[in-house]
Every structure is written in C-alpha cells, then in structure tokens.
Amino acid sequence: MLIRFFYTLILALIAPLLLFGLYKSKPNKPKFGKRWKEHFGITPKLTSNQRPIWIHAVSVGESIAATPLIKEIKKQNPEQPIIVTTTTSTGAEQIEKLGSLVEHRYMPIDFGFAVKGFLKAIQPKKMLIIETELWPNTLHQVSKFGVPITIVNARLSEKSRNNYAKFQPVFNIIEPYLTKILCQSQSDANHFESLGVAKSKLAITGSIKFDIQIADTIKEKAKALRSKLGEHRAIWIAASTHKGEDEQILNAHKNVLEIYPDALLIIVPRHPERFDSVVQLCQSSGFTTARRTNADINSCKRSQVYVGDTMGEMLILIGAADVCFMGGSLIGDKVGGHNVLEPAALGIPTISGPSYFNFKEITERLLATDGIMICEGHSLDSKVIQLLEDKHSATNMANQAHSVFKRNKGSLERSIQYAELG
C-alpha cells in the first residue's frame, strides 16, 4: 500500500509531462479531439448490455498483434462483445479498421479514480493485456473489481527484466494481481519467474504473430502496387525505420543504385510524425522521391525512393518488394527490432540489423535455418545487392523463413484455451 502511495505521488508529479507528450500535436498524428476525457475515466458506456472482454493494446504494434486474436474470439463466439483500449491515437486509428468487431475506448491513465470510472462504465468480465503493459494502480483496481487479468503474447527481454528488477518492490505488488501470463518463449517465462512470478501462472503459448493471416486482398494490393512502381526493376524496402537509421539506409541505397541504376527503395518510418522529415531527408540527399499519399504512376516509376507515409499498409508495401530490411535494429539497444514474421509470411527475404532483442527468440529460429540475414549498417548495401543478384539464394532464404513461420502457428488457439476465452 505504501509503495503504491509513493508510486502514485511520483506519477502525479510527472503526469503533466506524460500528457503533454501524448497530446502534443505532431504532423500526421490523429487528434484526440473531445475524447481526451476518456484518459481520465470519463468513458462512454458500450452499446451492448453483455459484459465485454477487455483487450488493452497500448499502440499500433500491439493493436496489429491483437487483431488475429480479436478475429478468432469473434469467430468462436460472434455474440461476445469486445472492447479494445489504446493509449495513443495512432493505436485507435488501427483498431478502427476492425469496424463493428470491437468498440474502442482510450485507456485511463494510471490513477485510481480514472480506472474506477472506466470499470464502472464498461463492466468487463476479463482483461487481456497484449505483450507487457503493467500499471500498478490499474492492475490493483481491476483485480479489486473481480476481473481476471491475463497477459497475452507476453515477452520480457533480458534488458526489460533487468529494468523491472531495479524496481522489484513495485513488481512485487503487481504480481499478485496477475492471473496468467502467456509467454511467447521459455526465455520470457524464465525472466518472469526470476522476478518472482509463480510458476503456476506461467504458460508458453508461442507468439500470436505466427498466426498472422495474409488475406488475398493484401496480396492483390501488393501486386497492384508492384505494377505501379515497376515490375521489372529491383525494389527493396526498409520497414519501420527510426531516427538514426534513415541516413544509413539512404547511404546503402546510393550504392545499390550504382549496381541497379533503376532500383527503388521503399522506406516506411515507424512513427507518422516522422513522415514529412523523412521525405525532406530523402530529397535533400539527392534522391528523386515520391510519397504513397500523393504519387501518380509516372512519378512512382521515375522515383528512386518511395516513402510509405500511411498507417496499416505495411504488408502491402513489403509484398511489393524483392528484399526487406527490418528497421529498429541499427540503433544500438534503443529499440530492439520489429516483427520479421511479416516478410516471412509473405515469402520476402529479410535482413535485420544486429539489435533485435525484442524478437530474439523468433530471429534465432530464423537464423538456425538460414531464414534471415544479420548485418551492420555499413554492410547493408552489400547484403541487399547479394539478395537482388542471387535469386536462387534469396528464394531459398525466403522459403526457409516461411517454413519456420508455418511450423510455429497455433499460438492463437493455445492462448484462447489458457485464457478460457472459448
């Protein structure tokens, strides 16, 4: 109780800064509008009278990961209402694409009064947290309300485990509130157990990201985009890039252009507020640049760089490329990589930088079968050129990755079973 009091006191002091960062207007970032009140627990009731399953997916990545789970729950029980909360407006935009399958609300900030207001309005019967988003006051109030809490697709890297260990007393008050933790891998389970989580609460269900479904419409749109960009030119994509990587990627593309003068780089910044600055960087670096949002077919075919400045179209953009580099992996230990299973599911040969700790288990499975390449920024160009030149090796690598992807499916069904959602 005392620890939570001091935690709440510190949160009250830093909340203005957190909220300023959340509400600050940024280019291409959706506005919260009047819905900002939901962060304070002033939450509209649901249209359904049934108690919903509550899924929390903090932002875009977690929202995408939650999508197949949502669809499977609705497939098994079409009448079951689902509410999805996100903290960010970009996450909300992603969830809105699910249409009538779910209702969306913004996650209340981690103050008791805000969480109580949300619970009173929504009356959830279960809470599912995607990956690892643990807020002490939220978990306390939800547990007190009698709602079981399950972490789905849970991952805890060694770095995150060490960070939690620095605040072990806080983690100790969180642990009793958790009903189940469905881990992606044995190493994730080991890290949770080392922090004091009871072994009986842990289960290894694998990553639900292996259960991604590539709809025929996605493949058709990727094919149409490829035709628009140029079917017979070399095309590679740098997906989910972060500040500090773009320059390295553009330098690599200069060298690719020396071998393939009509080559095209599709670059997709991870965060929408960076779309404009990345376009400016590409142009100031001397590249003929087009944007997805306003490029006509002629400018696409003349361009050297195509900026993917939209949200939720990553699979389409990856599917239009010959080679994929997965971003977030060239800037030391700041990010830890992104989801390499998306190109694997599409059969696109993939390269990652050396920092992939957020997807360590998945990447190591791909490495064990030569289903992925790892390289430093200075050798990115040579790896891209190698895969563009040697079609046989590129195809073999993509096939190996796709085999790993197919072999590890089934996490969705296991997660639904352990979380008792069926």
Coordinates of C-alpha atoms in Angstrom, one line a residue:
M1 CA 0.0 0.0 0.0
L2 CA 2.8 2.4 1.0
I3 CA 4.7 1.6 -2.2
R4 CA 1.7 2.3 -4.3
F5 CA 1.1 5.6 -2.5
F6 CA 4.6 6.8 -3.3
Y7 CA 4.3 5.5 -6.9
T8 CA 1.0 7.4 -7.3
L9 CA 2.7 10.6 -5.9
I10 CA 5.5 10.3 -8.4
L11 CA 3.1 9.7 -11.2
A12 CA 1.1 12.8 -10.2
L13 CA 4.3 14.9 -10.5
I14 CA 5.2 13.6 -13.9
A15 CA 1.7 13.2 -15.4
P16 CA 1.7 16.7 -16.9
L17 CA 4.8 15.9 -18.9
L18 CA 3.4 12.5 -20.0
L19 CA 0.1 14.0 -21.0
F20 CA 1.9 16.9 -22.9
G21 CA 3.8 14.3 -24.9
L22 CA 0.6 12.4 -25.6
Y23 CA -1.5 15.4 -26.7
K24 CA 1.2 17.3 -28.4
S25 CA 0.3 18.0 -32.0
K26 CA 2.6 16.3 -34.5
P27 CA 2.4 16.0 -38.3
N28 CA 0.3 13.1 -39.5
K29 CA -0.8 12.2 -35.9
P30 CA -4.5 11.7 -35.4
K31 CA -6.1 14.1 -33.0
F32 CA -7.8 13.0 -29.7
G33 CA -10.5 15.7 -30.0
K34 CA -13.1 15.6 -27.3
R35 CA -12.2 12.0 -26.4
W36 CA -9.3 13.2 -24.2
K37 CA -11.7 12.9 -21.3
E38 CA -11.6 9.1 -21.6
H39 CA -8.0 9.2 -20.3
F40 CA -9.5 10.4 -17.0
G41 CA -12.1 7.7 -16.7
I42 CA -15.0 9.7 -18.3
T43 CA -15.8 6.8 -20.5
P44 CA -19.0 6.2 -22.6
K45 CA -20.8 3.0 -21.9
L46 CA -20.9 0.2 -24.5
T47 CA -23.7 -0.3 -26.9
S48 CA -24.0 -4.0 -25.7
N49 CA -25.6 -5.0 -22.4
Q50 CA -23.3 -8.0 -22.1
R51 CA -20.1 -7.8 -20.2
P52 CA -17.2 -7.5 -22.6
I53 CA -13.8 -8.9 -22.9
W54 CA -11.4 -6.0 -22.4
I55 CA -8.2 -6.1 -24.5
H56 CA -5.6 -3.5 -23.9
A57 CA -3.2 -2.7 -26.8
V58 CA -1.1 0.3 -26.0
S59 CA -0.3 1.5 -29.5
V60 CA 0.0 0.4 -33.2
G61 CA 2.2 -2.6 -32.8
E62 CA 0.2 -4.1 -30.1
S63 CA -3.1 -3.3 -32.0
I64 CA -1.8 -5.2 -35.0
A65 CA -0.7 -8.1 -32.8
A66 CA -4.2 -8.2 -31.2
T67 CA -6.1 -8.2 -34.5
P68 CA -5.9 -12.0 -35.2
L69 CA -6.8 -12.7 -31.6
I70 CA -9.9 -10.5 -31.8
K71 CA -11.0 -12.1 -35.0
E72 CA -10.6 -15.6 -33.6
I73 CA -12.6 -14.8 -30.5
K74 CA -15.4 -13.3 -32.6
K75 CA -15.2 -16.3 -34.9
Q76 CA -15.7 -18.7 -32.0
N77 CA -18.3 -16.5 -30.2
P78 CA -19.8 -13.9 -32.5
E79 CA -22.1 -12.5 -29.8
Q80 CA -19.2 -11.8 -27.4
P81 CA -18.7 -8.0 -27.2
I82 CA -15.0 -6.9 -27.2
I83 CA -13.7 -3.5 -26.1
V84 CA -10.2 -2.5 -27.1
T85 CA -8.3 0.2 -25.3
T86 CA -5.2 2.0 -26.6
T87 CA -3.3 4.8 -25.1
T88 CA -2.3 6.5 -28.4
S89 CA -4.5 8.0 -31.1
T90 CA -2.4 6.1 -33.8
G91 CA -3.4 2.9 -32.0
A92 CA -7.0 4.0 -32.0
E93 CA -6.8 4.6 -35.8
Q94 CA -5.5 1.0 -36.2
I95 CA -8.4 -0.5 -34.1
E96 CA -11.0 1.5 -36.0
K97 CA -10.1 -0.6 -39.1
L98 CA -11.8 -3.6 -37.4
G99 CA -15.1 -1.9 -37.7
S100 CA -18.1 -3.4 -35.9
L101 CA -16.0 -6.3 -34.5
V102 CA -15.0 -4.2 -31.5
E103 CA -15.6 -0.9 -29.7
H104 CA -12.7 1.3 -28.9
R105 CA -12.0 3.5 -25.8
Y106 CA -8.9 5.3 -24.7
M107 CA -7.1 3.7 -21.7
P108 CA -7.5 5.6 -18.5
I109 CA -4.3 7.0 -17.0
D110 CA -3.0 5.0 -14.0
F111 CA -4.8 6.8 -11.3
G112 CA -7.4 5.0 -9.2
F113 CA -10.2 7.5 -9.8
A114 CA -9.7 7.2 -13.6
V115 CA -9.6 3.4 -13.6
K116 CA -12.7 3.2 -11.4
G117 CA -14.6 5.4 -13.7
F118 CA -13.7 3.2 -16.7
L119 CA -14.6 0.0 -14.9
K120 CA -17.9 1.4 -13.7
A121 CA -18.9 2.3 -17.3
I122 CA -17.6 -0.7 -19.1
Q123 CA -18.1 -3.6 -16.6
P124 CA -15.6 -6.0 -18.2
K125 CA -15.5 -9.7 -17.4
K126 CA -11.9 -10.4 -18.4
M127 CA -8.9 -8.2 -19.1
L128 CA -6.3 -9.2 -21.7
I129 CA -3.1 -7.2 -21.9
I130 CA -1.1 -7.6 -25.2
E131 CA 2.6 -8.2 -24.6
T132 CA 3.7 -6.3 -21.4
E133 CA 2.0 -3.1 -20.2
L134 CA 1.8 -3.3 -16.4
W135 CA 0.4 -0.3 -14.5
P136 CA 0.2 -0.9 -10.7
N137 CA -2.9 1.2 -9.9
T138 CA -4.8 -0.2 -13.0
L139 CA -4.0 -3.8 -12.1
H140 CA -5.0 -3.2 -8.4
Q141 CA -8.4 -1.7 -9.3
V142 CA -9.1 -4.3 -12.0
S143 CA -8.3 -7.1 -9.6
K144 CA -10.3 -5.5 -6.8
F145 CA -13.2 -5.3 -9.3
G146 CA -13.0 -9.1 -9.6
V147 CA -11.8 -9.2 -13.2
P148 CA -9.1 -11.8 -14.0
I149 CA -6.1 -10.3 -15.8
T150 CA -4.1 -12.3 -18.4
I151 CA -1.1 -11.1 -20.3
V152 CA -1.2 -12.5 -23.8
N153 CA 1.8 -12.8 -26.1
A154 CA 3.9 -11.8 -23.1
R155 CA 7.5 -11.0 -23.8
L156 CA 10.2 -9.9 -21.4
S157 CA 13.7 -9.4 -22.8
E158 CA 16.7 -9.6 -20.5
K159 CA 17.0 -5.8 -20.7
S160 CA 13.4 -5.3 -19.6
R161 CA 13.8 -7.9 -17.0
N162 CA 16.8 -6.1 -15.5
N163 CA 14.9 -2.8 -15.6
Y164 CA 12.0 -4.3 -13.7
A165 CA 14.4 -5.8 -11.2
K166 CA 15.6 -2.3 -10.3
F167 CA 12.1 -1.6 -9.1
Q168 CA 11.5 -5.1 -7.6
P169 CA 9.2 -3.8 -4.7
V170 CA 6.8 -2.3 -7.4
F171 CA 6.8 -5.6 -9.3
N172 CA 6.2 -7.5 -6.1
I173 CA 2.9 -5.6 -5.6
I174 CA 1.9 -6.2 -9.3
E175 CA 2.5 -9.9 -9.3
P176 CA -0.5 -11.0 -7.1
Y177 CA -2.9 -9.2 -9.4
L178 CA -1.9 -11.2 -12.5
T179 CA -4.0 -14.3 -13.1
K180 CA -2.0 -15.8 -16.0
I181 CA 1.0 -14.8 -18.2
L182 CA 1.0 -16.5 -21.6
C183 CA 4.6 -16.2 -22.7
Q184 CA 6.0 -16.2 -26.2
S185 CA 9.0 -18.4 -25.3
Q186 CA 10.7 -20.3 -22.5
S187 CA 13.2 -17.4 -22.0
D188 CA 10.3 -15.0 -21.5
A189 CA 8.9 -17.4 -18.9
N190 CA 12.3 -17.7 -17.2
H191 CA 12.6 -13.9 -16.9
F192 CA 9.1 -13.5 -15.4
E193 CA 9.9 -16.4 -12.9
S194 CA 13.2 -14.7 -11.9
L195 CA 11.2 -11.6 -10.9
G196 CA 9.1 -13.7 -8.6
V197 CA 6.1 -14.7 -10.7
A198 CA 4.6 -18.0 -9.5
K199 CA 5.4 -20.8 -12.0
S200 CA 1.7 -21.9 -11.9
K201 CA 0.7 -18.6 -13.5
L202 CA 3.1 -19.1 -16.5
A203 CA 2.4 -20.9 -19.7
I204 CA 4.3 -20.9 -23.0
T205 CA 1.9 -20.4 -25.9
G206 CA 4.3 -19.1 -28.5
S207 CA 3.8 -15.8 -30.4
I208 CA 0.4 -15.0 -31.8
K209 CA 2.4 -13.1 -34.5
F210 CA 3.0 -16.5 -36.1
D211 CA -0.8 -16.7 -36.7
I212 CA -0.9 -13.8 -39.0
Q213 CA -3.3 -14.3 -41.9
I214 CA -2.4 -12.7 -45.2
A215 CA -5.7 -12.0 -46.9
D216 CA -5.9 -12.4 -50.7
T217 CA -6.9 -8.7 -50.9
I218 CA -3.5 -7.8 -49.3
K219 CA -1.6 -9.9 -51.9
E220 CA -3.7 -8.3 -54.7
K221 CA -3.0 -4.8 -53.5
A222 CA 0.7 -5.6 -53.2
K223 CA 0.8 -6.9 -56.7
A224 CA -1.0 -3.8 -58.0
L225 CA 1.5 -1.6 -56.1
R226 CA 4.4 -3.5 -57.7
S227 CA 2.9 -2.9 -61.1
K228 CA 2.6 0.8 -60.3
L229 CA 6.2 1.0 -59.1
G230 CA 7.7 -1.0 -61.9
E231 CA 7.5 -4.8 -62.2
H232 CA 11.0 -5.3 -63.7
R233 CA 13.1 -3.0 -61.5
A234 CA 14.9 -4.0 -58.3
I235 CA 12.8 -2.9 -55.3
W236 CA 13.8 -3.2 -51.6
I237 CA 12.0 -1.9 -48.5
A238 CA 13.3 -0.5 -45.2
A239 CA 10.3 -1.2 -42.9
S240 CA 9.6 0.5 -39.6
T241 CA 12.7 2.8 -39.6
H242 CA 13.7 5.0 -36.7
K243 CA 15.6 8.2 -36.4
G244 CA 19.3 7.4 -36.8
E245 CA 18.7 4.7 -39.3
D246 CA 17.4 6.6 -42.3
E247 CA 20.8 8.1 -43.2
Q248 CA 22.4 4.6 -43.1
I249 CA 19.7 3.2 -45.3
L250 CA 19.9 6.0 -47.8
N251 CA 23.7 5.6 -48.0
A252 CA 23.2 1.9 -48.7
H253 CA 20.7 2.8 -51.4
K254 CA 23.3 5.1 -53.1
N255 CA 25.5 2.0 -53.5
V256 CA 22.6 -0.2 -54.6
L257 CA 21.9 2.4 -57.4
E258 CA 25.4 2.0 -58.7
I259 CA 24.7 -1.7 -59.5
Y260 CA 21.0 -1.3 -60.2
P261 CA 20.5 2.3 -61.6
D262 CA 16.7 2.0 -61.7
A263 CA 16.4 0.4 -58.2
L264 CA 13.7 1.7 -55.9
L265 CA 13.9 2.0 -52.1
I266 CA 10.6 1.9 -50.2
I267 CA 11.2 3.5 -46.8
V268 CA 8.5 3.3 -44.1
P269 CA 9.1 5.4 -41.0
R270 CA 7.8 3.7 -37.8
H271 CA 6.1 6.8 -36.5
P272 CA 3.7 9.0 -38.6
E273 CA 5.1 12.3 -37.1
R274 CA 8.4 11.5 -39.0
F275 CA 6.8 11.1 -42.4
D276 CA 7.5 14.7 -43.5
S277 CA 11.0 14.9 -42.1
V278 CA 12.0 11.6 -43.8
V279 CA 10.7 12.9 -47.2
Q280 CA 12.8 16.0 -46.7
L281 CA 15.8 14.0 -45.8
C282 CA 15.4 11.8 -48.9
Q283 CA 15.1 14.9 -51.1
S284 CA 18.0 16.8 -49.5
S285 CA 20.1 13.6 -50.0
G286 CA 19.6 14.0 -53.7
F287 CA 17.0 11.2 -54.3
T288 CA 14.0 11.6 -56.6
T289 CA 11.3 11.0 -54.0
A290 CA 7.6 10.1 -54.2
R291 CA 5.1 9.6 -51.4
R292 CA 2.5 7.0 -51.2
T293 CA -0.2 9.5 -50.3
N294 CA 0.1 11.6 -53.5
A295 CA 2.3 9.9 -56.1
D296 CA 0.9 9.2 -59.6
I297 CA 2.1 6.3 -61.6
N298 CA 4.6 8.3 -63.6
S299 CA 6.3 9.8 -60.6
C300 CA 6.4 6.3 -59.0
K301 CA 8.3 4.9 -61.9
R302 CA 10.7 7.8 -62.1
S303 CA 11.4 7.9 -58.4
Q304 CA 14.4 6.4 -56.5
V305 CA 12.8 6.5 -53.1
Y306 CA 9.1 5.8 -52.3
V307 CA 8.1 6.9 -48.8
G308 CA 5.3 4.8 -47.2
D309 CA 3.6 7.6 -45.4
T310 CA 0.4 5.7 -44.4
M311 CA -0.6 3.6 -41.5
G312 CA -1.7 -0.1 -41.6
E313 CA -0.3 -0.8 -45.0
M314 CA 3.0 -2.5 -44.1
L315 CA 2.0 -5.9 -45.5
I316 CA 1.1 -4.3 -48.9
L317 CA 4.4 -2.4 -49.0
I318 CA 6.5 -5.4 -48.0
G319 CA 4.7 -7.6 -50.5
A320 CA 5.6 -5.2 -53.4
A321 CA 9.4 -5.6 -52.6
D322 CA 12.1 -8.1 -53.6
V323 CA 14.0 -7.7 -50.3
C324 CA 13.1 -6.4 -46.9
F325 CA 15.3 -4.7 -44.3
M326 CA 13.5 -4.6 -40.9
G327 CA 14.2 -1.4 -39.0
G328 CA 14.7 -0.6 -35.4
S329 CA 17.7 -2.8 -35.5
L330 CA 20.6 -0.4 -36.4
I331 CA 20.5 2.0 -33.5
G332 CA 22.1 0.1 -30.6
D333 CA 19.9 -1.1 -27.8
K334 CA 17.3 1.7 -28.1
V335 CA 14.6 -0.3 -29.9
G336 CA 15.4 -3.9 -30.4
G337 CA 14.0 -4.6 -33.8
H338 CA 10.5 -5.1 -35.2
N339 CA 8.4 -8.0 -36.5
V340 CA 10.3 -10.1 -39.0
L341 CA 7.5 -12.5 -39.4
E342 CA 5.5 -10.2 -41.7
P343 CA 8.0 -10.6 -44.5
A344 CA 8.4 -14.3 -43.7
A345 CA 4.7 -14.7 -44.1
L346 CA 4.8 -13.0 -47.4
G347 CA 7.9 -15.0 -48.6
I348 CA 10.2 -12.0 -48.9
P349 CA 13.9 -12.5 -48.0
T350 CA 14.7 -10.4 -44.9
I351 CA 17.7 -8.6 -43.4
S352 CA 17.9 -7.3 -39.8
G353 CA 20.5 -5.2 -38.1
P354 CA 22.3 -6.6 -35.0
S355 CA 19.9 -5.2 -32.4
Y356 CA 16.9 -7.5 -32.4
F357 CA 16.4 -8.3 -28.7
N358 CA 12.6 -7.7 -28.8
F359 CA 12.3 -10.5 -31.3
K360 CA 15.3 -12.6 -30.1
E361 CA 13.5 -16.0 -30.0
I362 CA 11.9 -15.5 -33.4
T363 CA 15.1 -14.2 -35.1
E364 CA 17.2 -17.0 -33.6
R365 CA 14.7 -19.6 -35.0
L366 CA 15.1 -18.0 -38.4
L367 CA 18.9 -17.8 -38.1
A368 CA 19.0 -21.5 -37.3
T369 CA 17.5 -22.3 -40.7
D370 CA 19.3 -19.6 -42.6
G371 CA 15.9 -17.8 -42.9
I372 CA 17.3 -14.3 -42.3
M373 CA 20.5 -12.3 -42.6
I374 CA 22.0 -10.1 -39.9
C375 CA 24.3 -7.2 -40.8
E376 CA 25.7 -3.9 -39.6
G377 CA 24.7 -0.7 -41.2
H378 CA 27.9 -0.3 -43.2
S379 CA 27.3 -3.7 -45.0
L380 CA 23.6 -3.3 -45.6
D381 CA 24.1 -2.4 -49.2
S382 CA 26.2 -5.5 -50.0
K383 CA 23.6 -7.7 -48.4
V384 CA 20.8 -6.1 -50.4
I385 CA 22.8 -6.4 -53.6
Q386 CA 23.6 -10.0 -52.8
L387 CA 20.0 -10.9 -52.5
L388 CA 19.0 -9.0 -55.6
E389 CA 21.7 -10.7 -57.6
D390 CA 21.4 -14.2 -56.4
K391 CA 17.7 -15.0 -56.9
H392 CA 18.2 -18.7 -56.0
S393 CA 19.7 -17.9 -52.6
A394 CA 17.1 -15.3 -51.9
T395 CA 14.3 -17.7 -52.7
N396 CA 15.8 -20.4 -50.5
M397 CA 16.1 -18.0 -47.6
A398 CA 12.5 -16.8 -48.0
N399 CA 11.3 -20.4 -48.2
Q400 CA 13.2 -21.3 -45.0
A401 CA 11.7 -18.4 -43.2
H402 CA 8.2 -19.2 -44.4
S403 CA 8.7 -22.8 -43.2
V404 CA 9.6 -21.6 -39.7
F405 CA 6.5 -19.3 -39.9
K406 CA 4.2 -22.2 -40.7
R407 CA 5.7 -24.6 -38.2
N408 CA 5.1 -22.3 -35.3
K409 CA 1.4 -21.5 -35.9
G410 CA -1.1 -22.4 -33.2
S411 CA -0.5 -19.8 -30.5
L412 CA -3.9 -18.2 -31.0
E413 CA -5.7 -21.4 -30.1
R414 CA -3.5 -22.1 -27.2
S415 CA -3.9 -18.5 -25.9
I416 CA -7.7 -18.7 -26.2
Q417 CA -7.6 -22.1 -24.3
Y418 CA -5.4 -20.9 -21.5
A419 CA -7.2 -17.6 -21.1
E420 CA -10.5 -19.5 -21.1
L421 CA -12.0 -17.4 -23.9
G422 CA -13.7 -20.1 -25.9

